[in-house]
Short mmCIF file of C-alpha atoms and ligand atoms in Angstrom, two decimals:
data_model
loop_
_atom_site.label_atom_id
_atom_site.label_comp_id
_atom_site.label_asym_id
_atom_site.label_seq_id
_atom_site.Cartn_x
_atom_site.Cartn_y
_atom_site.Cartn_z
CA MET A 190 16.36 -0.13 -2.79
CA PRO A 191 19.86 -0.74 -1.42
CA THR A 192 20.11 -2.49 1.94
CA GLU A 193 19.86 0.08 4.74
CA TYR A 194 21.52 -0.31 8.12
CA ALA A 195 20.96 1.68 11.29
CA GLU A 196 23.10 1.20 14.37
CA VAL A 197 21.11 0.44 17.52
CA ALA A 198 23.91 -0.09 20.06
CA ARG A 199 27.67 -0.52 20.18
CA ALA A 200 30.11 -1.66 22.88
CA GLU A 201 33.89 -1.90 22.96
CA THR A 202 35.03 -5.18 24.49
CA GLU A 203 38.41 -6.83 25.10
CA ARG A 204 37.71 -8.86 21.98
CA GLY A 205 36.81 -5.96 19.69
CA GLU A 206 33.50 -4.25 19.10
CA LEU A 207 30.03 -5.64 19.51
CA VAL A 208 27.40 -4.01 17.31
CA LEU A 209 23.65 -4.35 17.18
CA ARG A 210 22.02 -2.84 14.09
CA THR A 211 18.83 -3.02 12.06
CA ARG A 212 18.86 -4.12 8.43
CA ARG A 213 16.15 -3.20 5.96
CA GLU A 214 15.84 -4.72 2.49
CA GLU A 215 13.21 -4.21 -0.17
CA SER A 216 9.93 -6.00 0.51
CA ALA A 217 11.28 -7.66 3.65
CA PRO A 218 10.56 -6.80 7.26
CA GLU A 219 13.28 -5.01 9.21
CA VAL A 220 15.57 -7.37 11.07
CA LEU A 221 18.01 -7.02 13.96
CA GLU A 222 21.59 -8.08 13.34
CA LEU A 223 24.41 -8.84 15.81
CA ARG A 224 28.07 -8.46 14.80
CA ALA A 225 31.17 -9.14 16.86
CA ASN A 226 34.63 -7.96 15.93
CA GLY A 227 33.42 -7.07 12.42
CA VAL A 228 31.95 -10.54 11.83
CA PHE A 229 28.26 -11.34 11.36
CA VAL A 230 27.06 -13.43 14.32
CA MET A 231 23.32 -13.76 13.69
CA ASP A 232 20.10 -11.95 12.85
CA THR A 233 16.40 -12.23 13.57
CA ALA A 234 15.53 -13.15 9.95
CA GLU A 235 16.48 -16.84 10.13
CA THR A 236 16.44 -18.34 13.59
CA SER A 237 15.04 -21.79 12.83
CA THR A 238 18.29 -23.62 13.63
CA GLU A 239 18.83 -21.68 16.88
CA ARG A 240 15.35 -22.87 17.89
CA ALA A 241 15.92 -26.34 16.44
CA LEU A 242 19.01 -26.64 18.62
CA ALA A 243 16.74 -26.47 21.65
CA ALA A 244 13.87 -28.49 20.16
CA ALA A 245 16.11 -31.35 19.01
CA ALA A 246 17.81 -31.52 22.38
CA LEU A 247 14.60 -31.34 24.40
CA ASP A 248 13.11 -34.17 22.28
CA LEU A 249 16.00 -36.43 23.18
CA VAL A 250 15.65 -36.54 26.90
CA ASP A 251 13.06 -37.79 29.38
CA GLY A 252 13.16 -35.03 31.91
CA PRO A 253 15.11 -31.91 30.98
CA ALA A 254 14.70 -30.33 34.42
CA SER A 255 17.99 -28.46 34.25
CA VAL A 256 19.44 -27.05 31.04
CA LEU A 257 22.57 -25.03 30.35
CA VAL A 258 22.72 -22.87 27.22
CA GLY A 259 26.15 -21.62 26.15
CA GLY A 260 25.82 -18.34 24.18
CA LEU A 261 22.91 -15.92 24.64
CA GLY A 262 22.99 -14.32 21.18
CA LEU A 263 19.55 -12.82 20.57
CA GLY A 264 17.98 -15.36 22.93
CA PHE A 265 16.12 -17.71 20.56
CA THR A 266 17.58 -20.98 21.86
CA MET A 267 16.98 -19.90 25.45
CA ARG A 268 13.39 -18.87 24.68
CA GLU A 269 12.66 -22.27 23.12
CA VAL A 270 14.12 -24.02 26.18
CA LEU A 271 11.93 -21.96 28.51
CA ALA A 272 8.84 -22.75 26.41
CA ASP A 273 9.15 -26.37 27.59
CA PRO A 274 7.22 -26.75 30.85
CA ARG A 275 9.44 -29.66 31.91
CA VAL A 276 12.37 -27.24 32.30
CA GLU A 277 12.70 -26.17 35.94
CA ARG A 278 16.05 -24.40 35.72
CA CYS A 279 17.86 -22.83 32.76
CA THR A 280 21.31 -21.27 33.02
CA VAL A 281 22.63 -19.19 30.14
CA VAL A 282 26.36 -18.45 30.00
CA GLU A 283 27.27 -15.43 27.87
CA LEU A 284 30.66 -13.81 27.28
CA GLU A 285 29.49 -10.25 26.62
CA GLN A 286 28.05 -8.17 29.48
CA ALA A 287 26.82 -5.57 26.94
CA LEU A 288 24.61 -8.11 25.20
CA VAL A 289 23.00 -9.13 28.49
CA ASP A 290 22.44 -5.42 29.29
CA TRP A 291 20.80 -4.81 25.88
CA MET A 292 18.53 -7.79 26.50
CA ARG A 293 17.61 -6.49 29.99
CA ASP A 294 16.96 -2.85 29.09
CA GLY A 295 14.86 -3.57 25.98
CA THR A 296 17.45 -2.47 23.41
CA ILE A 297 16.70 -5.97 22.13
CA PRO A 298 12.90 -5.60 22.20
CA HIS A 299 11.97 -9.18 23.16
CA GLY A 300 14.68 -9.29 25.86
CA PRO A 301 12.95 -8.11 29.05
CA GLN A 302 10.05 -10.51 28.66
CA VAL A 303 12.28 -13.56 28.20
CA LEU A 304 14.64 -12.58 31.01
CA ALA A 305 11.72 -12.19 33.40
CA ASP A 306 11.26 -15.97 33.54
CA GLU A 307 11.97 -17.05 37.15
CA ARG A 308 13.59 -20.31 36.04
CA LEU A 309 16.36 -18.42 34.25
CA THR A 310 19.84 -17.47 35.50
CA VAL A 311 22.16 -15.51 33.22
CA VAL A 312 25.86 -15.76 33.98
CA VAL A 313 28.40 -13.49 32.28
CA ASN A 314 31.45 -15.67 31.77
CA ASP A 315 33.42 -17.59 29.20
CA VAL A 316 31.87 -21.08 28.88
CA ALA A 317 35.37 -22.53 29.12
CA LEU A 318 35.68 -21.08 32.65
CA ALA A 319 32.06 -21.78 33.55
CA PHE A 320 32.54 -25.51 32.95
CA ALA A 321 35.91 -25.60 34.68
CA GLU A 322 34.22 -24.02 37.74
CA ALA A 323 30.96 -26.00 37.54
CA GLY A 324 31.85 -28.26 40.49
CA GLU A 325 29.06 -30.57 41.54
CA VAL A 326 26.36 -28.72 39.60
CA SER A 327 25.02 -30.82 36.79
CA TYR A 328 22.61 -30.41 33.91
CA ASP A 329 20.31 -32.83 32.09
CA LEU A 330 21.07 -31.06 28.85
CA VAL A 331 23.81 -28.76 27.61
CA LEU A 332 23.33 -26.71 24.41
CA LEU A 333 26.30 -24.92 22.91
CA ASP A 334 25.97 -22.18 20.31
CA VAL A 335 28.87 -19.92 21.17
CA ASP A 336 30.55 -19.60 17.80
CA ASN A 337 30.04 -20.56 14.18
CA GLY A 338 31.64 -23.98 14.64
CA PRO A 339 35.27 -25.04 14.42
CA GLY A 340 35.74 -23.92 10.80
CA TYR A 341 34.49 -20.31 11.00
CA LEU A 342 35.41 -18.87 14.36
CA VAL A 343 34.41 -15.36 15.40
CA HIS A 344 36.86 -15.60 18.33
CA ASP A 345 40.00 -17.72 17.76
CA GLU A 346 40.11 -18.60 21.49
CA ASN A 347 36.89 -20.56 21.01
CA ALA A 348 38.74 -23.24 19.02
CA GLU A 349 39.28 -25.04 22.34
CA LEU A 350 35.51 -25.39 22.81
CA TYR A 351 35.37 -27.99 20.05
CA ARG A 352 38.21 -30.16 21.41
CA VAL A 353 38.49 -33.11 23.79
CA PRO A 354 39.65 -31.37 27.03
CA PHE A 355 36.74 -28.88 27.05
CA LEU A 356 34.24 -31.52 25.91
CA THR A 357 35.44 -33.74 28.76
CA ALA A 358 34.68 -30.91 31.21
CA VAL A 359 31.20 -30.62 29.67
CA ARG A 360 30.64 -34.39 29.88
CA ARG A 361 31.49 -34.30 33.60
CA VAL A 362 28.41 -32.15 34.33
CA THR A 363 26.04 -33.50 31.66
CA ARG A 364 23.52 -36.14 32.71
CA GLN A 365 21.89 -36.88 29.36
CA ALA A 366 23.02 -35.02 26.26
CA LEU A 367 25.05 -32.23 24.69
CA VAL A 368 24.00 -30.60 21.41
CA VAL A 369 26.43 -28.31 19.55
CA TRP A 370 25.39 -25.90 16.74
CA SER A 371 27.79 -25.62 13.81
CA ALA A 372 27.69 -23.65 10.54
CA ASP A 373 29.33 -26.55 8.72
CA THR A 374 30.16 -30.22 9.05
CA SER A 375 33.26 -30.99 11.04
CA ALA A 376 34.83 -34.44 11.10
CA GLU A 377 37.17 -33.11 13.80
CA LEU A 378 34.32 -32.11 16.10
CA GLU A 379 32.49 -35.38 15.49
CA ALA A 380 35.64 -37.35 16.36
CA ALA A 381 36.28 -35.29 19.51
CA LEU A 382 32.69 -35.77 20.65
CA GLY A 383 33.01 -39.49 19.88
CA GLU A 384 35.99 -39.75 22.23
CA VAL A 385 34.06 -38.22 25.10
CA PHE A 386 30.38 -39.18 24.65
CA ASP A 387 28.71 -42.56 24.08
CA ASP A 388 26.69 -41.87 20.96
CA VAL A 389 27.22 -39.03 18.45
CA ARG A 390 25.11 -37.98 15.49
CA ALA A 391 25.47 -35.09 13.01
CA VAL A 392 22.05 -33.76 11.99
CA PRO A 393 21.80 -31.46 8.92
CA TYR A 394 19.39 -28.48 8.96
CA PRO A 395 18.74 -26.89 5.54
CA VAL A 396 17.96 -23.16 5.78
CA GLN A 397 17.13 -20.46 3.23
CA LEU A 398 19.13 -17.27 3.79
CA GLY A 399 17.48 -14.84 1.38
CA ALA A 400 18.33 -16.22 -2.09
CA ARG A 401 20.98 -18.56 -0.70
CA ALA A 402 20.33 -22.14 0.43
CA GLU A 403 22.60 -23.30 3.27
CA THR A 404 22.87 -26.28 5.55
CA TYR A 405 23.67 -25.85 9.21
CA TRP A 406 24.49 -28.75 11.52
CA LEU A 407 23.60 -29.94 14.98
CA TYR A 408 25.97 -32.38 16.67
CA VAL A 409 24.03 -34.49 19.14
CA ALA A 410 26.15 -36.31 21.74
CA ARG A 411 24.47 -38.56 24.28
CA VAL A 412 25.48 -40.05 27.59
CA ALA A 413 24.56 -43.74 27.90
CA GLN A 414 22.05 -44.06 30.75
CA GLU A 415 24.17 -46.57 32.65
CA ASN A 416 27.01 -44.01 32.67
CA ALA A 417 24.89 -40.97 33.44
CA ALA A 418 26.13 -38.74 36.24
CA THR A 419 23.79 -38.49 39.19
C1 SAM B 131 25.50 -17.34 17.58
S1 SAM B 131 25.25 -16.52 19.09
C2 SAM B 131 24.11 -17.56 19.94
C3 SAM B 131 22.75 -17.51 19.34
C4 SAM B 131 21.69 -18.08 20.24
N1 SAM B 131 21.66 -19.53 20.11
C5 SAM B 131 20.33 -17.53 19.91
O1 SAM B 131 19.38 -18.29 19.83
O2 SAM B 131 20.19 -16.32 19.74
C6 SAM B 131 26.74 -16.85 19.98
C7 SAM B 131 26.79 -16.19 21.34
O3 SAM B 131 27.84 -16.78 22.11
C8 SAM B 131 28.57 -15.76 22.76
N2 SAM B 131 29.93 -16.28 23.02
C9 SAM B 131 30.98 -16.34 22.16
N3 SAM B 131 32.03 -16.96 22.72
C10 SAM B 131 31.64 -17.31 23.98
C11 SAM B 131 32.29 -17.97 25.05
N4 SAM B 131 33.53 -18.42 24.94
N5 SAM B 131 31.60 -18.14 26.21
C12 SAM B 131 30.31 -17.69 26.33
N6 SAM B 131 29.64 -17.07 25.33
C13 SAM B 131 30.30 -16.89 24.16
C14 SAM B 131 28.50 -14.59 21.82
O4 SAM B 131 28.77 -13.36 22.46
C15 SAM B 131 27.07 -14.70 21.29
O5 SAM B 131 26.18 -14.02 22.12
#
């Protein structure tokens, strides 16, 4: 049986088109797939690293009362954050209004239930602007999964999100740690994080994508306690 696709929703954005579709392959359950500007963003078949992004970060810190998640996607990182009872406040910053709408109106079936959590605030904005405007607000943890990592960008403008000036803006509002998801290793990202944070580690996450074995990466950057913002 050839792979079958069925479009679920489509939106035109300033950055191109955003498409949500189902994918059906022989002897595999149907999955939901998100594409932006013609590029695969993610699907519901393999979400272990999206969840690991949250789990690894939450394990690192004593009291993750306030968490910021950059990039809603299909909501797996956010859902894992909200599953932790220590989290009192979670802010998700997402670029695409249409994606938030699809999550709210059930076009993405698990969306309404996750968005109903009272601890959650969803902000439609570019993370670059959200951090520039963050003011005195601060977060125990910041999780960034807004693009595929510096080597495989969906949106070229996101290159700045892996560089020192943006990471410095993130550091200003981060009390304990930042974790960044990346599809590949990046010495450049590791060096930039090293300039801004006190301790940086690249953690590999092997995943099986159908017949293909891949390794995704989490970059964990910590703030030394003596330097932590209050
Ligand atoms: C790979 S998905 C995130 C997946 C998510 N971790 C999950 O568990 O489903 C990346 C998301 O970031 C959003 N995004 C891309 N660039 C952004 C930016 N500059 N600011 C905010 N969100 C952005 C995309 O629209 C997409 O929803």
